[in-house]
């Protein structure tokens, strides 16, 4: 399921920008790592697109974070915490995400 907030943006965008910045990456860097164009990644981060199934799988492989849980939009779901540095995992676990807005 891909939920949109009251502004018509896909809720997954709230997570990926914070995750990317906590990883210390620019949009171009994460896009290259994921094997997609920067402009494509930017549409996901801007909430204009929920991202393809392939993107979600690549993001999971890179970060250990399951993005396809928009109905649980108040938290990040880790599948494999070892993919990210411990301080990033701790920050993301403690980060508060208001419910769908």
Short mmCIF file of C-alpha atoms in Angstrom, two decimals:
data_model
loop_
_atom_site.label_atom_id
_atom_site.label_comp_id
_atom_site.label_asym_id
_atom_site.label_seq_id
_atom_site.Cartn_x
_atom_site.Cartn_y
_atom_site.Cartn_z
CA UNK A 1 0.00 0.00 0.00
CA UNK A 2 1.17 3.48 -0.77
CA UNK A 3 -0.48 6.14 1.31
CA UNK A 4 -0.45 9.82 0.55
CA UNK A 5 -0.52 12.56 3.14
CA UNK A 6 -2.91 15.50 3.15
CA UNK A 7 -0.65 17.30 0.66
CA UNK A 8 -0.86 14.43 -1.82
CA UNK A 9 2.72 13.29 -1.20
CA UNK A 10 3.62 9.65 -0.68
CA UNK A 11 4.50 9.05 2.97
CA UNK A 12 7.60 7.01 2.14
CA UNK A 13 9.31 10.28 1.22
CA UNK A 14 9.37 11.28 4.91
CA UNK A 15 11.65 8.38 5.64
CA UNK A 16 14.07 8.24 2.74
CA UNK A 17 15.32 11.82 3.02
CA UNK A 18 16.08 11.43 6.72
CA UNK A 19 17.72 8.05 6.15
CA UNK A 20 19.84 9.42 3.29
CA UNK A 21 20.99 12.47 5.23
CA UNK A 22 21.82 10.39 8.29
CA UNK A 23 23.92 8.17 6.02
CA UNK A 24 25.78 11.31 4.97
CA UNK A 25 24.88 10.93 1.31
CA UNK A 26 23.74 13.37 -1.34
CA UNK A 27 20.84 12.47 -3.62
CA UNK A 28 23.22 11.76 -6.48
CA UNK A 29 25.34 9.43 -4.34
CA UNK A 30 22.44 7.31 -3.12
CA UNK A 31 20.90 7.25 -6.58
CA UNK A 32 24.18 5.97 -8.05
CA UNK A 33 24.43 3.34 -5.32
CA UNK A 34 20.88 2.21 -6.03
CA UNK A 35 21.50 2.21 -9.78
CA UNK A 36 18.89 4.84 -10.64
CA UNK A 37 18.95 8.38 -11.99
CA UNK A 38 19.18 11.23 -9.51
CA UNK A 39 16.01 12.72 -10.99
CA UNK A 40 14.15 9.44 -10.38
CA UNK A 41 15.36 9.27 -6.80
CA UNK A 42 14.37 12.92 -6.28
CA UNK A 43 10.77 12.13 -7.28
CA UNK A 44 10.66 9.48 -4.55
CA UNK A 45 12.18 11.78 -1.94
CA UNK A 46 9.90 14.65 -2.94
CA UNK A 47 6.90 12.37 -2.49
CA UNK A 48 5.81 12.60 -6.12
CA UNK A 49 6.13 8.84 -6.58
CA UNK A 50 6.09 5.96 -4.08
CA UNK A 51 9.01 4.28 -5.82
CA UNK A 52 9.03 1.09 -7.81
CA UNK A 53 9.11 -2.36 -6.25
CA UNK A 54 12.68 -2.64 -7.52
CA UNK A 55 13.63 0.61 -5.76
CA UNK A 56 12.15 -0.64 -2.49
CA UNK A 57 14.07 -3.90 -2.77
CA UNK A 58 17.34 -2.11 -3.59
CA UNK A 59 16.79 0.30 -0.68
CA UNK A 60 16.18 -2.67 1.63
CA UNK A 61 19.40 -4.34 0.45
CA UNK A 62 21.38 -1.12 0.96
CA UNK A 63 19.96 0.01 4.29
CA UNK A 64 18.20 -2.97 5.85
CA UNK A 65 15.04 -0.83 6.06
CA UNK A 66 11.68 -2.01 4.78
CA UNK A 67 9.90 0.91 3.13
CA UNK A 68 6.72 -0.76 1.94
CA UNK A 69 4.89 -0.19 5.19
CA UNK A 70 3.23 3.14 4.65
CA UNK A 71 0.31 2.15 6.85
CA UNK A 72 2.85 2.14 9.72
CA UNK A 73 4.00 5.65 8.85
CA UNK A 74 5.02 6.53 12.40
CA UNK A 75 8.18 4.40 12.51
CA UNK A 76 10.94 2.84 10.48
CA UNK A 77 10.97 -0.93 10.17
CA UNK A 78 14.43 -2.48 10.23
CA UNK A 79 14.94 -5.88 8.67
CA UNK A 80 18.72 -5.85 9.13
CA UNK A 81 20.23 -3.27 11.47
CA UNK A 82 23.76 -4.34 10.52
CA UNK A 83 23.52 -2.55 7.15
CA UNK A 84 23.90 0.89 8.76
CA UNK A 85 26.32 2.28 11.34
CA UNK A 86 25.04 1.83 14.91
CA UNK A 87 24.70 5.58 15.53
CA UNK A 88 22.46 5.92 12.46
CA UNK A 89 20.30 2.98 13.56
CA UNK A 90 19.96 4.44 17.05
CA UNK A 91 19.00 7.85 15.68
CA UNK A 92 16.39 6.37 13.33
CA UNK A 93 14.92 4.16 16.04
CA UNK A 94 14.53 7.16 18.34
CA UNK A 95 13.30 9.52 15.62
CA UNK A 96 9.63 10.40 16.01
CA UNK A 97 7.51 10.41 12.88
CA UNK A 98 4.02 11.81 13.36
CA UNK A 99 1.30 9.61 11.88
CA UNK A 100 0.00 10.11 8.39
CA UNK A 101 -0.61 13.80 7.89
#
